[in-house]
Amino acid sequence: MTIPLLEINSLSFSYKGNLPPVFNNLSLKIEQGGLIGLLGENGAGKTTLFNIIKGGISNYDGTLKRNFSGGELVSLPQVINLSGTLRNEEVLDLICCFNKLTKKQAWAELNHKWNEDFFIRYDKIRRKRTYTVSYGEKRWLIISLMLTLCKNARLFLLDEPTVGIDIQYRMMLWDLINKITADGKTVFFSTHIFDELTRGEIPFYML
C-alpha cells in the first residue's frame, strides 16, 4: 500500500471575524503521480487551500500530512511578480540558478520535454523584456519552465494555471503537464472552468 503524498482530514478554517467558515470538515487525499483538479467558483477558497498546503496558513483545525519535504513542493500562484527589466531568457537563467542547473543541463531537459511549437514561441519572446509581453505569455513561460526544470519537485500546486493564456499556449501547457505526470510527478491544480476537467476526464475535488 503506497503512502499518499498529501492527506487532509477534517480541515476547518475561517478568516478572523469571517462567517461562514471557508472550509468545514474538508478531507482529501493526493496520491503520488498524476493530475488532479480542484474545482470551485471564484472566492470558494481554492487559493486559501493551496496556502494551507504550502504552510502559509497554520491556524486551522484538522490534520494535514505532507509526505514530502519543502524542496519537493513547487507552488505557482495566479500572480507571478517579476522585474519588468528582466528579459525572458533571463527568467530561464533565474530558474536554472534556483534549481542548481547548468545551462547545458537545462537545455537537455527542455529538449526532452518541449516540442517544436514550444521553442518557436519561446524564441519569439526570449529577448523581450517581461513588461513587454502579455500576462498570458509571461504565465505560460514561467509555468512551462518551472514544470520542466524543477526536477526535485514531487508536487506542483498550480493556482488557475490557464487564466489569461490563449488557447494555443493552453494546449501546449496541458501537453507538458501530461508529460511530467507520466514521469511520476503530481500536479494539483485549481480551476473554475468545468470543461478543463472533462476534456481529459481528470479526477477532481469540488469546493
CSV table of C-alpha atoms in Angstrom, one decimal:
chain,number,residue,atom,x,y,z
A,1,MET,CA,0.0,0.0,0.0
A,2,THR,CA,1.5,3.3,-1.1
A,3,ILE,CA,1.6,6.3,1.3
A,4,PRO,CA,-0.4,9.3,-0.1
A,5,LEU,CA,1.7,12.3,-1.0
A,6,LEU,CA,-0.8,14.6,0.8
A,7,GLU,CA,-3.6,13.7,3.2
A,8,ILE,CA,-6.1,16.2,4.7
A,9,ASN,CA,-8.6,15.1,7.3
A,10,SER,CA,-11.5,17.2,8.8
A,11,LEU,CA,-10.0,20.5,7.8
A,12,SER,CA,-11.9,23.6,9.1
A,13,PHE,CA,-10.7,27.2,8.7
A,14,SER,CA,-12.1,30.7,8.7
A,15,TYR,CA,-10.5,34.1,8.5
A,16,LYS,CA,-10.7,36.1,11.7
A,17,GLY,CA,-14.2,37.5,12.0
A,18,ASN,CA,-15.5,35.8,8.9
A,19,LEU,CA,-18.6,33.7,8.9
A,20,PRO,CA,-19.4,31.2,7.4
A,21,PRO,CA,-16.0,29.3,7.5
A,22,VAL,CA,-14.0,28.9,4.3
A,23,PHE,CA,-13.7,25.2,5.0
A,24,ASN,CA,-15.8,23.0,7.3
A,25,ASN,CA,-14.7,19.4,7.8
A,26,LEU,CA,-12.8,19.1,4.4
A,27,SER,CA,-11.0,15.9,3.6
A,28,LEU,CA,-8.9,14.9,0.6
A,29,LYS,CA,-6.1,12.7,-0.5
A,30,ILE,CA,-3.5,13.2,-3.2
A,31,GLU,CA,-1.6,10.1,-4.4
A,32,GLN,CA,1.9,10.2,-5.9
A,33,GLY,CA,1.9,10.7,-9.6
A,34,GLY,CA,-0.9,12.1,-11.8
A,35,LEU,CA,-3.1,15.0,-12.4
A,36,ILE,CA,-5.9,16.1,-10.1
A,37,GLY,CA,-8.1,19.1,-10.2
A,38,LEU,CA,-9.7,21.4,-7.6
A,39,LEU,CA,-13.0,22.9,-8.9
A,40,GLY,CA,-14.6,25.9,-7.3
A,41,GLU,CA,-16.1,29.3,-8.2
A,42,ASN,CA,-14.1,32.5,-7.6
A,43,GLY,CA,-14.0,33.0,-3.8
A,44,ALA,CA,-14.6,29.4,-2.9
A,45,GLY,CA,-11.3,29.0,-1.2
A,46,LYS,CA,-9.1,27.4,-3.8
A,47,THR,CA,-6.1,29.8,-3.2
A,48,THR,CA,-6.6,29.5,0.6
A,49,LEU,CA,-6.4,25.8,0.5
A,50,PHE,CA,-3.2,25.9,-1.5
A,51,ASN,CA,-1.8,28.4,1.0
A,52,ILE,CA,-2.6,25.9,3.8
A,53,ILE,CA,-1.0,23.1,1.9
A,54,LYS,CA,2.3,25.0,1.4
A,55,GLY,CA,2.4,26.2,5.0
A,56,GLY,CA,1.4,29.8,4.6
A,57,ILE,CA,-1.6,29.4,6.9
A,58,SER,CA,-1.4,27.3,10.1
A,59,ASN,CA,-4.3,28.4,12.3
A,60,TYR,CA,-6.7,25.7,11.1
A,61,ASP,CA,-8.4,22.7,12.7
A,62,GLY,CA,-7.9,19.2,11.5
A,63,THR,CA,-4.9,17.3,10.3
A,64,LEU,CA,-2.7,17.8,7.3
A,65,LYS,CA,0.0,15.2,6.5
A,66,ARG,CA,2.7,16.2,4.0
A,67,ASN,CA,4.8,13.2,2.9
A,68,PHE,CA,7.3,15.4,1.1
A,69,SER,CA,9.9,17.9,2.0
A,70,GLY,CA,9.7,21.6,1.4
A,71,GLY,CA,12.1,21.4,-1.5
A,72,GLU,CA,9.8,18.8,-3.2
A,73,LEU,CA,6.9,21.3,-3.4
A,74,VAL,CA,6.6,23.9,-6.1
A,75,SER,CA,3.7,26.3,-5.8
A,76,LEU,CA,2.8,28.7,-8.7
A,77,PRO,CA,0.2,31.4,-7.8
A,78,GLN,CA,-2.0,33.2,-10.2
A,79,VAL,CA,0.0,36.4,-10.0
A,80,ILE,CA,3.7,36.0,-10.6
A,81,ASN,CA,5.7,39.1,-10.0
A,82,LEU,CA,9.0,39.7,-11.9
A,83,SER,CA,11.1,42.7,-12.5
A,84,GLY,CA,9.9,44.3,-15.7
A,85,THR,CA,13.5,44.9,-16.8
A,86,LEU,CA,14.3,41.2,-17.0
A,87,ARG,CA,14.5,39.7,-20.4
A,88,ASN,CA,12.5,36.5,-20.7
A,89,GLU,CA,15.7,34.5,-21.4
A,90,GLU,CA,17.0,35.7,-18.0
A,91,VAL,CA,13.9,34.1,-16.4
A,92,LEU,CA,15.4,30.9,-17.6
A,93,ASP,CA,18.7,31.8,-16.0
A,94,LEU,CA,17.0,32.5,-12.7
A,95,ILE,CA,15.1,29.2,-12.7
A,96,CYS,CA,18.4,27.4,-13.5
A,97,CYS,CA,20.0,29.1,-10.5
A,98,PHE,CA,17.1,28.2,-8.3
A,99,ASN,CA,17.3,24.5,-9.3
A,100,LYS,CA,21.2,24.4,-9.3
A,101,LEU,CA,21.2,23.5,-13.0
A,102,THR,CA,23.8,24.5,-15.6
A,103,LYS,CA,22.5,25.9,-18.9
A,104,LYS,CA,23.6,22.7,-20.6
A,105,GLN,CA,21.5,20.6,-18.1
A,106,ALA,CA,18.5,22.9,-18.5
A,107,TRP,CA,18.6,22.7,-22.3
A,108,ALA,CA,18.8,18.9,-22.1
A,109,GLU,CA,15.6,18.9,-20.1
A,110,LEU,CA,13.9,21.4,-22.4
A,111,ASN,CA,14.8,19.4,-25.4
A,112,HIS,CA,13.4,16.3,-23.8
A,113,LYS,CA,10.1,17.8,-22.7
A,114,TRP,CA,9.3,20.6,-25.2
A,115,ASN,CA,8.1,20.1,-28.7
A,116,GLU,CA,8.9,22.3,-31.7
A,117,ASP,CA,6.0,24.7,-31.0
A,118,PHE,CA,7.4,25.5,-27.6
A,119,PHE,CA,10.7,26.5,-29.0
A,120,ILE,CA,9.2,28.6,-31.8
A,121,ARG,CA,7.1,30.6,-29.3
A,122,TYR,CA,9.9,30.8,-26.8
A,123,ASP,CA,12.3,32.2,-29.5
A,124,LYS,CA,9.7,34.9,-30.3
A,125,ILE,CA,9.7,36.3,-26.8
A,126,ARG,CA,13.0,35.3,-25.2
A,127,ARG,CA,14.9,38.6,-26.0
A,128,LYS,CA,11.9,40.8,-24.9
A,129,ARG,CA,11.7,42.3,-21.5
A,130,THR,CA,9.0,40.8,-19.3
A,131,TYR,CA,7.0,44.0,-19.2
A,132,THR,CA,6.5,44.0,-23.0
A,133,VAL,CA,4.8,40.6,-23.2
A,134,SER,CA,1.3,39.8,-22.3
A,135,TYR,CA,0.2,38.5,-18.9
A,136,GLY,CA,-0.7,35.2,-20.6
A,137,GLU,CA,2.6,34.8,-22.4
A,138,LYS,CA,4.5,35.5,-19.1
A,139,ARG,CA,2.5,33.0,-17.2
A,140,TRP,CA,2.9,30.4,-19.9
A,141,LEU,CA,6.7,30.8,-19.9
A,142,ILE,CA,7.2,30.7,-16.2
A,143,ILE,CA,4.9,27.8,-15.6
A,144,SER,CA,6.4,25.8,-18.5
A,145,LEU,CA,9.9,26.5,-17.3
A,146,MET,CA,9.2,25.6,-13.7
A,147,LEU,CA,7.3,22.4,-14.7
A,148,THR,CA,10.3,21.3,-16.9
A,149,LEU,CA,13.2,22.4,-14.7
A,150,CYS,CA,12.2,21.7,-11.1
A,151,LYS,CA,13.4,18.2,-11.2
A,152,ASN,CA,13.4,17.6,-7.5
A,153,ALA,CA,9.7,18.6,-7.2
A,154,ARG,CA,7.2,15.8,-6.4
A,155,LEU,CA,4.1,18.0,-6.1
A,156,PHE,CA,3.2,21.1,-8.1
A,157,LEU,CA,0.4,23.3,-6.9
A,158,LEU,CA,-0.9,25.4,-9.9
A,159,ASP,CA,-3.4,28.1,-9.0
A,160,GLU,CA,-5.7,28.6,-12.0
A,161,PRO,CA,-2.8,27.8,-14.4
A,162,THR,CA,-4.6,28.7,-17.7
A,163,VAL,CA,-6.1,32.1,-16.6
A,164,GLY,CA,-5.1,34.7,-19.2
A,165,ILE,CA,-3.5,32.2,-21.5
A,166,ASP,CA,-4.7,31.9,-25.1
A,167,ILE,CA,-5.9,28.6,-26.5
A,168,GLN,CA,-2.7,27.7,-28.4
A,169,TYR,CA,-0.5,28.3,-25.3
A,170,ARG,CA,-3.1,26.5,-23.1
A,171,MET,CA,-3.0,23.3,-25.2
A,172,MET,CA,0.8,23.3,-25.1
A,173,LEU,CA,0.7,23.6,-21.4
A,174,TRP,CA,-1.6,20.7,-20.9
A,175,ASP,CA,0.6,18.5,-23.2
A,176,LEU,CA,3.6,19.4,-21.0
A,177,ILE,CA,1.6,18.7,-17.8
A,178,ASN,CA,0.7,15.2,-19.2
A,179,LYS,CA,4.3,14.5,-19.9
A,180,ILE,CA,5.6,15.3,-16.4
A,181,THR,CA,2.8,13.4,-14.7
A,182,ALA,CA,3.6,10.4,-16.9
A,183,ASP,CA,7.1,10.7,-15.4
A,184,GLY,CA,5.7,10.3,-11.9
A,185,LYS,CA,5.2,14.0,-10.9
A,186,THR,CA,2.0,15.1,-9.2
A,187,VAL,CA,0.1,18.2,-10.4
A,188,PHE,CA,-2.7,19.5,-8.2
A,189,PHE,CA,-4.4,22.5,-10.0
A,190,SER,CA,-7.3,24.7,-9.3
A,191,THR,CA,-9.8,25.9,-11.8
A,192,HIS,CA,-13.3,27.5,-12.0
A,193,ILE,CA,-13.8,26.1,-15.5
A,194,PHE,CA,-15.5,22.7,-15.5
A,195,ASP,CA,-14.6,22.0,-19.2
A,196,GLU,CA,-10.9,21.9,-18.2
A,197,LEU,CA,-11.7,18.8,-16.1
A,198,THR,CA,-13.9,17.0,-18.6
A,199,ARG,CA,-11.6,17.3,-21.6
A,200,GLY,CA,-9.2,14.8,-20.1
A,201,GLU,CA,-11.5,13.0,-17.6
A,202,ILE,CA,-9.4,14.5,-14.8
A,203,PRO,CA,-10.3,13.4,-11.3
A,204,PHE,CA,-11.2,16.4,-9.1
A,205,TYR,CA,-12.4,17.7,-5.8
A,206,MET,CA,-15.1,20.4,-5.6
A,207,LEU,CA,-15.3,23.2,-3.1
